[in-house]
JSON list of C-alpha atoms in Angstrom, two decimals:
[
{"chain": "A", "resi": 274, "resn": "UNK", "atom": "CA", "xyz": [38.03, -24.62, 27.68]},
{"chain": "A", "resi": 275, "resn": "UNK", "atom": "CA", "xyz": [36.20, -24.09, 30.65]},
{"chain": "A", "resi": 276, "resn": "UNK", "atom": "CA", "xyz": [35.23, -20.34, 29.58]},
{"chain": "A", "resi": 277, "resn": "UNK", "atom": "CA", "xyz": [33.08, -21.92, 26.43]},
{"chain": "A", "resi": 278, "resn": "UNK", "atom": "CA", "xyz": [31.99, -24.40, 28.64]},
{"chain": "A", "resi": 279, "resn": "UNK", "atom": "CA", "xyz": [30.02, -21.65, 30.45]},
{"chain": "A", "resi": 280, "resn": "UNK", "atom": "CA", "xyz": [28.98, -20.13, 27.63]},
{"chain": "A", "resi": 281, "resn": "UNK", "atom": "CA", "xyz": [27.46, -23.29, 25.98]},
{"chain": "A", "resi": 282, "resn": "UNK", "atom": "CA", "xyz": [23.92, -22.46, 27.09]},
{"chain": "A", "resi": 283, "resn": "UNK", "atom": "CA", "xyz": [24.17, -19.01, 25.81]},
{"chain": "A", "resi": 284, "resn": "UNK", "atom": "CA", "xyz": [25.54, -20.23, 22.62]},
{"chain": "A", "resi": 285, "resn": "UNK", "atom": "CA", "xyz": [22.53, -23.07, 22.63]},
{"chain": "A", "resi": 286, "resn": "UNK", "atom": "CA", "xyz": [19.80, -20.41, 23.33]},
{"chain": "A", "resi": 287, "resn": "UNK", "atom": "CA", "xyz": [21.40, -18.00, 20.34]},
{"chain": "A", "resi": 288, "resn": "UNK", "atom": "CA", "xyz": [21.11, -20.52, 18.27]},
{"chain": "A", "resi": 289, "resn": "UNK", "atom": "CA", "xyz": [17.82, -21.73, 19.28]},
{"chain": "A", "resi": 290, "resn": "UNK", "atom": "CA", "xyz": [16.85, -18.38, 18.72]},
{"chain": "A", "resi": 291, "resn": "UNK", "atom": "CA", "xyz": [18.22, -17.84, 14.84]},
{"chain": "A", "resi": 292, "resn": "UNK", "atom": "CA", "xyz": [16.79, -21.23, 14.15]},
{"chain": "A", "resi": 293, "resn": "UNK", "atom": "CA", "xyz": [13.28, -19.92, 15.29]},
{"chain": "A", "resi": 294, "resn": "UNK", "atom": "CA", "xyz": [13.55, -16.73, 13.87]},
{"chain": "A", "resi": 295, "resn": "UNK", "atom": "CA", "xyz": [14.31, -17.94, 10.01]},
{"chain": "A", "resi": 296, "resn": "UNK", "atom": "CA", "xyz": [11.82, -20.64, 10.42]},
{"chain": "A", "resi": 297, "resn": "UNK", "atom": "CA", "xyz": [9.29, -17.64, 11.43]},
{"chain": "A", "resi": 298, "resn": "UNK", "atom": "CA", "xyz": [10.40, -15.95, 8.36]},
{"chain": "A", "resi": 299, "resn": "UNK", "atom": "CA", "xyz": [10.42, -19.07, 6.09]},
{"chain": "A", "resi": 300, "resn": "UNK", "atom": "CA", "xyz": [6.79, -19.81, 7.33]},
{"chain": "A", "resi": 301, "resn": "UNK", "atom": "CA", "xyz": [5.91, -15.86, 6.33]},
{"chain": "A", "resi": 302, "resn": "UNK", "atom": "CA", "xyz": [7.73, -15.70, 2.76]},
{"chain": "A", "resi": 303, "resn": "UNK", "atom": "CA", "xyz": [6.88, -19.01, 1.64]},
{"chain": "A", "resi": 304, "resn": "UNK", "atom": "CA", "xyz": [3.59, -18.64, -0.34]},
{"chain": "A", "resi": 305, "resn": "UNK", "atom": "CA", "xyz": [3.78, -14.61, -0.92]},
{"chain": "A", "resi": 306, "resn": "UNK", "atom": "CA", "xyz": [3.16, -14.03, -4.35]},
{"chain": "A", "resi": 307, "resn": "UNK", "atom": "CA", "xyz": [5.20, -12.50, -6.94]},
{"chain": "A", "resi": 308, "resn": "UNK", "atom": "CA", "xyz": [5.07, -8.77, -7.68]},
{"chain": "A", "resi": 309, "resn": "UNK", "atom": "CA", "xyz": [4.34, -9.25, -11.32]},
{"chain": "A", "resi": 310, "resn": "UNK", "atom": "CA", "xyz": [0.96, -7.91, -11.57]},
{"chain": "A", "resi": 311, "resn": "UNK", "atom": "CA", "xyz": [2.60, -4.98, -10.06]},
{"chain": "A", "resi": 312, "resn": "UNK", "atom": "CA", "xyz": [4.68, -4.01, -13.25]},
{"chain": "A", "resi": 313, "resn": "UNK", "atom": "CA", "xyz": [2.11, -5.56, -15.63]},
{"chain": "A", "resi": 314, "resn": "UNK", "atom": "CA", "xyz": [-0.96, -3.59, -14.06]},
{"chain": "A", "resi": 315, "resn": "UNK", "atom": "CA", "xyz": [-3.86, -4.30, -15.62]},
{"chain": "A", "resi": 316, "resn": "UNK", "atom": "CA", "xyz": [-7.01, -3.69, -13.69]},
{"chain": "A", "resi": 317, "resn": "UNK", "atom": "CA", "xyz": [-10.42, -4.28, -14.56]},
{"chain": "A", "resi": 318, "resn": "UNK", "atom": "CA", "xyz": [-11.20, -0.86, -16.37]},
{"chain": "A", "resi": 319, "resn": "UNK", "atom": "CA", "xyz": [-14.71, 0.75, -17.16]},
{"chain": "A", "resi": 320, "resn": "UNK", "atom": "CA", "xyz": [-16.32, -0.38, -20.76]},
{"chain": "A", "resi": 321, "resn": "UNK", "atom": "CA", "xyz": [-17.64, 2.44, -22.49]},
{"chain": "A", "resi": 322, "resn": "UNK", "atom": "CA", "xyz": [-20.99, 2.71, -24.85]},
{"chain": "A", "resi": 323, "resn": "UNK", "atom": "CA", "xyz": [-21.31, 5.52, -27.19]},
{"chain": "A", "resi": 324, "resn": "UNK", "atom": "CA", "xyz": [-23.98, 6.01, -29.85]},
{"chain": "A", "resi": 325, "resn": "UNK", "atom": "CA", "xyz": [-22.84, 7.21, -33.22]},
{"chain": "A", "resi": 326, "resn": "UNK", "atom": "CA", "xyz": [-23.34, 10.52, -32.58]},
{"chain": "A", "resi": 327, "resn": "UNK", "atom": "CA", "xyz": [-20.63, 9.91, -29.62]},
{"chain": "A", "resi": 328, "resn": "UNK", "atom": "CA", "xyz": [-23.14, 10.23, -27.01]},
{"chain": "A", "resi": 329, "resn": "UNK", "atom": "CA", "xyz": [-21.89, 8.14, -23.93]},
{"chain": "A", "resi": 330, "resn": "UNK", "atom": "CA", "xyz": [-25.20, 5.38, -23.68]},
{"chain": "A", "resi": 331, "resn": "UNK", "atom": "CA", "xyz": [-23.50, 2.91, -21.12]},
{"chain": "A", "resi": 332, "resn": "UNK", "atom": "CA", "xyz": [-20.90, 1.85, -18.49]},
{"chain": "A", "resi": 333, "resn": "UNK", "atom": "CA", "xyz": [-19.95, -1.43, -17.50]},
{"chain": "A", "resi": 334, "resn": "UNK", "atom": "CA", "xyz": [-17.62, -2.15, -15.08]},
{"chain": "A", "resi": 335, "resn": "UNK", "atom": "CA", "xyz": [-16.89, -4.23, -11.94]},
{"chain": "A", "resi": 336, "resn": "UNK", "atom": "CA", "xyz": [-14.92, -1.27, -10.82]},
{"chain": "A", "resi": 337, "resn": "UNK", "atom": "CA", "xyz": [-15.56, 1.88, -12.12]},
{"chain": "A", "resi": 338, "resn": "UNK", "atom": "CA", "xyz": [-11.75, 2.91, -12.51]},
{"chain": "A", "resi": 339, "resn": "UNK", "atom": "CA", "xyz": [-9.91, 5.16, -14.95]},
{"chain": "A", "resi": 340, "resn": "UNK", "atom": "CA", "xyz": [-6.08, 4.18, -14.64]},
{"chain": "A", "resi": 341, "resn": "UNK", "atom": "CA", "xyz": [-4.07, 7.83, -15.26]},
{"chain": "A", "resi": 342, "resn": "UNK", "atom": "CA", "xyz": [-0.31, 8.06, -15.47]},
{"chain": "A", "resi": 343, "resn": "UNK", "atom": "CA", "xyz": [1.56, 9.77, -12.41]},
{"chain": "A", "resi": 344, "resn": "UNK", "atom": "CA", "xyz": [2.39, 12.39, -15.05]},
{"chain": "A", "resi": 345, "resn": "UNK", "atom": "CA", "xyz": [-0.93, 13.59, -15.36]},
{"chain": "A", "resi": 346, "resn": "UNK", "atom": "CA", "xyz": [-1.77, 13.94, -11.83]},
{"chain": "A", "resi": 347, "resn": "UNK", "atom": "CA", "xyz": [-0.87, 17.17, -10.45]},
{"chain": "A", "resi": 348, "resn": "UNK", "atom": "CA", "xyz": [1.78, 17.95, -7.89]},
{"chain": "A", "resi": 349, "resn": "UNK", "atom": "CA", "xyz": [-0.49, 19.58, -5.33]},
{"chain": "A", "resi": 350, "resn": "UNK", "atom": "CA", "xyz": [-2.93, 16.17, -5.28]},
{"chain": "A", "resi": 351, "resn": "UNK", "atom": "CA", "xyz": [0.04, 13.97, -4.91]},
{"chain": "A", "resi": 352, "resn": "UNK", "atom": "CA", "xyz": [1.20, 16.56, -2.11]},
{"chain": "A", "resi": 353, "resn": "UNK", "atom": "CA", "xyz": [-2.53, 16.38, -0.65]},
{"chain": "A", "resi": 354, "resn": "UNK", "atom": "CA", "xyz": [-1.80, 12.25, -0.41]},
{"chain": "A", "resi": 355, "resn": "UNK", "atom": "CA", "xyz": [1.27, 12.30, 0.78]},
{"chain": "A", "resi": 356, "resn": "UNK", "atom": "CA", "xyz": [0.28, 14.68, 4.33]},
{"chain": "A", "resi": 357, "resn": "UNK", "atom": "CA", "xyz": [-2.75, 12.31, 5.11]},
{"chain": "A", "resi": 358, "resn": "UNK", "atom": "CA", "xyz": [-1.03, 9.27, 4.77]},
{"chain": "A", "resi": 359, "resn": "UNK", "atom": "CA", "xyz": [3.06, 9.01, 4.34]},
{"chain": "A", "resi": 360, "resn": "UNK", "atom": "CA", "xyz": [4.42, 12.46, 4.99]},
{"chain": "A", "resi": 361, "resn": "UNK", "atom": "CA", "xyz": [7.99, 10.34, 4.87]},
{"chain": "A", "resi": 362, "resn": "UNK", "atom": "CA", "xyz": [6.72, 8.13, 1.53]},
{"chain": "A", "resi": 363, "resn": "UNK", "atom": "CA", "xyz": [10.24, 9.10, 0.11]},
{"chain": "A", "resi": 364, "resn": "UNK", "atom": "CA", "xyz": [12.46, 9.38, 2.73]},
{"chain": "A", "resi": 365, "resn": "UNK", "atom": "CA", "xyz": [11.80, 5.48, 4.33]},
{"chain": "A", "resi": 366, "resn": "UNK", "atom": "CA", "xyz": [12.25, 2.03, 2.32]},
{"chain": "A", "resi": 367, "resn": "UNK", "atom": "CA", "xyz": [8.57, 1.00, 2.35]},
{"chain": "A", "resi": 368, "resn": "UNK", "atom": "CA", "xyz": [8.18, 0.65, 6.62]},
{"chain": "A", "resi": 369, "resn": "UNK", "atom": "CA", "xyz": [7.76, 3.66, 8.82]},
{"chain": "A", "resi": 370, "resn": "UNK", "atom": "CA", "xyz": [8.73, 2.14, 12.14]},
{"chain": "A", "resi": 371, "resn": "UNK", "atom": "CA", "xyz": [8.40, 5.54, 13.76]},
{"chain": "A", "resi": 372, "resn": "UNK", "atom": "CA", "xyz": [4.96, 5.63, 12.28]},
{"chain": "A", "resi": 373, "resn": "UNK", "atom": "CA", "xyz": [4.50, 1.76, 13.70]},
{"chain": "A", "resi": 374, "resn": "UNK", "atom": "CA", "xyz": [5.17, 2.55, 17.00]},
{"chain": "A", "resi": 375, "resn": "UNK", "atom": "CA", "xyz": [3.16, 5.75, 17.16]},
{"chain": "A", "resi": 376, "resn": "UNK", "atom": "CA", "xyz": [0.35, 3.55, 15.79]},
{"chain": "A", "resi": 377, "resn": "UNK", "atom": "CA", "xyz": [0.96, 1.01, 18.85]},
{"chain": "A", "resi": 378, "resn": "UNK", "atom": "CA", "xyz": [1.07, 2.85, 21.70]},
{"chain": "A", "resi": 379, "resn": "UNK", "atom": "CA", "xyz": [-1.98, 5.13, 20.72]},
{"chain": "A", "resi": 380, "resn": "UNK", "atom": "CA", "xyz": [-3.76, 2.34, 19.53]},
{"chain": "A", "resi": 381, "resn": "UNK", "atom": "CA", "xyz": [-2.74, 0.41, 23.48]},
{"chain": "A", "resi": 382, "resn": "UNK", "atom": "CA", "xyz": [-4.05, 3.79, 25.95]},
{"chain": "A", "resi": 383, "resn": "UNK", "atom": "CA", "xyz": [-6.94, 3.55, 23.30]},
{"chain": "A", "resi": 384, "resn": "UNK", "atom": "CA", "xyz": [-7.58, 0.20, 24.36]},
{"chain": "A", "resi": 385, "resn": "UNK", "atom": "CA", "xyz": [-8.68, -0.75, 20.48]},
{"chain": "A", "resi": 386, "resn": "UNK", "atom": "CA", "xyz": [-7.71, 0.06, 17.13]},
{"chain": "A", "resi": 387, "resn": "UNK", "atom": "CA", "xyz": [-7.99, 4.26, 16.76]},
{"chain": "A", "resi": 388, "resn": "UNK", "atom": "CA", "xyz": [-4.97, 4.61, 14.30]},
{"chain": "A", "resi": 389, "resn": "UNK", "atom": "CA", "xyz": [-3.08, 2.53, 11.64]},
{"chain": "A", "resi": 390, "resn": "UNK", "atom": "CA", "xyz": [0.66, 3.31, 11.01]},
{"chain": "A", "resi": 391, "resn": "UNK", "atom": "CA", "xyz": [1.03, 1.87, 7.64]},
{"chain": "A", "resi": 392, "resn": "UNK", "atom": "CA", "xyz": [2.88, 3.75, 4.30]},
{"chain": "A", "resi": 393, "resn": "UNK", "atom": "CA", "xyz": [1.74, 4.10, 1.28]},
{"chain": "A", "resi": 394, "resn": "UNK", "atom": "CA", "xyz": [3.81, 1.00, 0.66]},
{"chain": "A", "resi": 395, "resn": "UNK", "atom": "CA", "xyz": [1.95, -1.05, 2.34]},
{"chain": "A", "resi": 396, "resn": "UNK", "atom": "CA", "xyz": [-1.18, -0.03, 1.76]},
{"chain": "A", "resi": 397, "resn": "UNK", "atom": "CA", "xyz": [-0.91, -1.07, -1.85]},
{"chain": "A", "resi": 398, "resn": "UNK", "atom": "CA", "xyz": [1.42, -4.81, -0.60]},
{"chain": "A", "resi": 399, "resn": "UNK", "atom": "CA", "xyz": [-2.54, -4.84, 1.08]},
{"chain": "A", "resi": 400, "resn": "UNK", "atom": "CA", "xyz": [-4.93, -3.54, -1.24]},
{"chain": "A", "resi": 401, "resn": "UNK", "atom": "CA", "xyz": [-2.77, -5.81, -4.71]},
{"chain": "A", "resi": 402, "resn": "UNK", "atom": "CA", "xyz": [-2.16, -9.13, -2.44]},
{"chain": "A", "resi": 403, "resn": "UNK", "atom": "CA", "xyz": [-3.44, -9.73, 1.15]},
{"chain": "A", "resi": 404, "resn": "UNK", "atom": "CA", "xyz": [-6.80, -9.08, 3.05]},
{"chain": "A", "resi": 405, "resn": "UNK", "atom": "CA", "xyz": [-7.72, -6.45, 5.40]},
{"chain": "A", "resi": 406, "resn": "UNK", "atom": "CA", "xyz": [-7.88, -8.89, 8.94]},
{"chain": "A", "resi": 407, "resn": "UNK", "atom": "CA", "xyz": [-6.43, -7.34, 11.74]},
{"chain": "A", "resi": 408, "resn": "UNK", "atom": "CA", "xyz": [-3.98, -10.09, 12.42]},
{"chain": "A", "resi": 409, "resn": "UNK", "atom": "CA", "xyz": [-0.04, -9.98, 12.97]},
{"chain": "A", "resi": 410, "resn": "UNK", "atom": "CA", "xyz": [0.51, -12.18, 10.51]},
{"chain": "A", "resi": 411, "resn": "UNK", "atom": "CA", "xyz": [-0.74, -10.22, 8.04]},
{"chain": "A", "resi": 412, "resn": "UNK", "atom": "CA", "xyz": [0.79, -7.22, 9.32]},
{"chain": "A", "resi": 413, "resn": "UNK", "atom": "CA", "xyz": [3.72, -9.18, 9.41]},
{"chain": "A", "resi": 414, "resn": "UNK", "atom": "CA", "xyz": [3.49, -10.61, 5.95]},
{"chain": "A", "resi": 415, "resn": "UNK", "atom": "CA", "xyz": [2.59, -6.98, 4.44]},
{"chain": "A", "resi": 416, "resn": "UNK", "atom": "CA", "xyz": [5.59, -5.39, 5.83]},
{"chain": "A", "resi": 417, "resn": "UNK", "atom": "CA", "xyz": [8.25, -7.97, 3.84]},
{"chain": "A", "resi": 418, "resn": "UNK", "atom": "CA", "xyz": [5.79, -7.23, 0.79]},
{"chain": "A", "resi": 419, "resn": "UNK", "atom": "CA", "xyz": [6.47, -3.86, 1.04]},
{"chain": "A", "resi": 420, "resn": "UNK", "atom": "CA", "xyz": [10.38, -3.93, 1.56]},
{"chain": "A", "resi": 421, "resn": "UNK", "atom": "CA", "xyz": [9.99, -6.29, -1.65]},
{"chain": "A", "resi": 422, "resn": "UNK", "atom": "CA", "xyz": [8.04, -3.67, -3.43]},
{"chain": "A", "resi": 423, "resn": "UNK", "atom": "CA", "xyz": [10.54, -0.89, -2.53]},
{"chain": "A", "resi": 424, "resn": "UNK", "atom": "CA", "xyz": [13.18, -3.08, -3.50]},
{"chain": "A", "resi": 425, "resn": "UNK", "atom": "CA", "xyz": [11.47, -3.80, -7.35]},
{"chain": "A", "resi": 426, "resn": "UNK", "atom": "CA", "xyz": [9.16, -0.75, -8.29]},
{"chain": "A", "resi": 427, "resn": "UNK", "atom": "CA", "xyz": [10.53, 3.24, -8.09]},
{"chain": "A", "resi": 428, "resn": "UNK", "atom": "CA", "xyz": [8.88, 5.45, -5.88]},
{"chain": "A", "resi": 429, "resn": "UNK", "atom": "CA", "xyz": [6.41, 7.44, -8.86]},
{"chain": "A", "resi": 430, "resn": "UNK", "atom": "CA", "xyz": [5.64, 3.91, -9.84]},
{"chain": "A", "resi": 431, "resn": "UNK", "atom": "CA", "xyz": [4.73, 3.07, -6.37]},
{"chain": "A", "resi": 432, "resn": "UNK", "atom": "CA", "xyz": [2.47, 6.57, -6.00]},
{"chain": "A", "resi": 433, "resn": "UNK", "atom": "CA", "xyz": [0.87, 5.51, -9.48]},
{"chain": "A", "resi": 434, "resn": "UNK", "atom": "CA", "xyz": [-0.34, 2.19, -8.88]},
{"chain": "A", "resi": 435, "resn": "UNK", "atom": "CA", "xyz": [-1.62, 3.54, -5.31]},
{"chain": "A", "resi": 436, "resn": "UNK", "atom": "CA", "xyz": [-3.74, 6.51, -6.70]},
{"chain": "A", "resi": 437, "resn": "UNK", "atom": "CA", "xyz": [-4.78, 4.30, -9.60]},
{"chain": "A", "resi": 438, "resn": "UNK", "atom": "CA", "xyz": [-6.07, 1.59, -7.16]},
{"chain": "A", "resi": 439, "resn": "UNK", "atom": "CA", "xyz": [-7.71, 3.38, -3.42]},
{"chain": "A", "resi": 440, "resn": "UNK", "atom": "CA", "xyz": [-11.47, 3.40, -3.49]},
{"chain": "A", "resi": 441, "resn": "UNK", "atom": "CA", "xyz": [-12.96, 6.95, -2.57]},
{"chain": "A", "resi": 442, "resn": "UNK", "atom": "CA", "xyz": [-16.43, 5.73, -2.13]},
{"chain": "A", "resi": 443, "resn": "UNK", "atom": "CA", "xyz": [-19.41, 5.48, -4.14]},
{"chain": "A", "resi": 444, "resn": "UNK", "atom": "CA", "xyz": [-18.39, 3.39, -6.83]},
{"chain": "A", "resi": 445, "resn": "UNK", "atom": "CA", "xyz": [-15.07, 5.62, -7.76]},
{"chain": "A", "resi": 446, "resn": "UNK", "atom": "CA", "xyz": [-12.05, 3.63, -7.89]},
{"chain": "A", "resi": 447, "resn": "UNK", "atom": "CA", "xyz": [-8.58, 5.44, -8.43]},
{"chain": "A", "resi": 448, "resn": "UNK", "atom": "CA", "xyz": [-7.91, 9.20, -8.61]},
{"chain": "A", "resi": 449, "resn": "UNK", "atom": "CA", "xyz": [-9.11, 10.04, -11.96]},
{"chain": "A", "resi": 450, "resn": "UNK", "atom": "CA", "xyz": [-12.83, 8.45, -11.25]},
{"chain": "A", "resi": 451, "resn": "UNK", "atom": "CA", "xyz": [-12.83, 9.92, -8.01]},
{"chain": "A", "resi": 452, "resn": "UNK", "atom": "CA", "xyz": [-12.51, 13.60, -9.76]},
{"chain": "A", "resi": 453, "resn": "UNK", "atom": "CA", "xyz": [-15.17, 12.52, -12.63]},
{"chain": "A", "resi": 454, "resn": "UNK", "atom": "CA", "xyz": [-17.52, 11.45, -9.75]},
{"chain": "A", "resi": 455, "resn": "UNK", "atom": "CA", "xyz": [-16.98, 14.26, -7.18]},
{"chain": "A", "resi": 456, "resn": "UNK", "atom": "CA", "xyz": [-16.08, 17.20, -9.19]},
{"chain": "A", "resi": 457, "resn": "UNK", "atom": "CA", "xyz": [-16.88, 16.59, -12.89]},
{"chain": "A", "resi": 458, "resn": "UNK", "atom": "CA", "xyz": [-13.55, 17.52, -14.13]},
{"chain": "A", "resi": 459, "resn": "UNK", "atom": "CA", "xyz": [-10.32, 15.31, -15.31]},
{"chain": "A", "resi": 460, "resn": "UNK", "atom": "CA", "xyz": [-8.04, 14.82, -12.44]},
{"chain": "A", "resi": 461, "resn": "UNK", "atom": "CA", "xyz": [-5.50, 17.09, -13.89]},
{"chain": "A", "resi": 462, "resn": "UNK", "atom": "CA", "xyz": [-8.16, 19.86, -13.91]},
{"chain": "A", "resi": 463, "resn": "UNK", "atom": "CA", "xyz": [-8.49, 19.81, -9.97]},
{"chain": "A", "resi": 464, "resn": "UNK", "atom": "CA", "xyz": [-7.88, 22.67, -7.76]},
{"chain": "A", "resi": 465, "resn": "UNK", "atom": "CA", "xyz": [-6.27, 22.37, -4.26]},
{"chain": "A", "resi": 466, "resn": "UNK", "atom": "CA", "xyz": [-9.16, 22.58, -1.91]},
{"chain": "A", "resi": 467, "resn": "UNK", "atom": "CA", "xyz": [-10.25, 19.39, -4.26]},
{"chain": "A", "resi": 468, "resn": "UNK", "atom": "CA", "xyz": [-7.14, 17.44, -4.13]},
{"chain": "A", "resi": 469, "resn": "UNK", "atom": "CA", "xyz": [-7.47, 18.10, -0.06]},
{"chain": "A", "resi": 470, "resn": "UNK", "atom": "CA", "xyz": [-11.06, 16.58, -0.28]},
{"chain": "A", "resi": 471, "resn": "UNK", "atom": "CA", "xyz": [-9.89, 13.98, -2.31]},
{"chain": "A", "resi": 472, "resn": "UNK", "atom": "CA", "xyz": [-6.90, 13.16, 0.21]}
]
């Protein structure tokens, strides 16, 4: 009796401590949204105008995206993706905590914000549901989104909504625009010094 009677504040502290950390985790889950648009994806897509001699006359878009399947992007593009930003895309779950930490203590003898160490993953839990602020909440929030995502959506499926989704700059929205706009080709016509630039 006397041995849990020293232990009682240890006990009381653990258990202050669980208590804390699910209501932390309550107050992060509780108004994430569902992954649905994720497996029904159905972005806003470039309207095309063509006279009736099929010359193109018009586009109207919000984005100017072209949504390709992951089986028409070629292997060496995907390859190009995967050394700039996940080199481990399928070997982790969604989090890179290797990557994380790198990311932290660079970012900490920087003094400011020099490096990010988010997956793929993540990038589309950010880019499909929360905001860009540099806030650990977010971070926080993004990471169970992207366990979640690993959890529901195969790892192509992941790559394809991704590649489909980035913005490469001037207007170009998703692989396949990004290869009209910067190369003038389909993006299953692309070389590998292109799918590097791309990258």
């Amino acid at each position: 009796m006397q041995f849990i009677t020293r232990l009682r504040p240890y006990l009381i502290a653990v258990a202050v401590f669980l208590l804390l950390l699910a209501s932390g985790y309550y107050y992060m889950v509780k108004d994430l949204p569902p992954l649905d648009s994720l497996t029904d994806y159905h972005p806003n897509l470039v309207t095309k105008v063509y006279s009736t001699d099929h010359r193109l006359i018009a586009e109207f878009y919000m984005e100017r995206r072209i949504v390709v399947p992951i089986s028409r992007i070629p292997n060496h593009l995907i390859s190009a993706f995967l050394a700039a930003e996940d080199m481990k895309f399928f070997e982790h779950e969604g989090i890179s905590y290797k990557s994380i930490i790198r990311a932290f203590y660079k970012n900490l003898t920087a003094g400011r914000i020099v490096q990010g160490g988010s997956t793929i993953t993540q990038q589309v839990a950010r880019s499909f549901f929360l905001t860009s602020e540099r806030k650990l909440s977010r971070k926080l929030r993004e990471l169970i989104l992207a366990y979640r995502i690993e959890k529901s959506l195969t790892k192509d499926e992941i790559l394809e909504l991704y590649l489909n989704q980035i913005y490469f700059g001037n207007g170009a929205y998703g692989v396949q625009t990004a290869s009209e706009s910067y190369f003038g080709k389909n993006v299953d016509e692309i070389d590998l010094a292109e799918a590097a630039m791309l990258a």
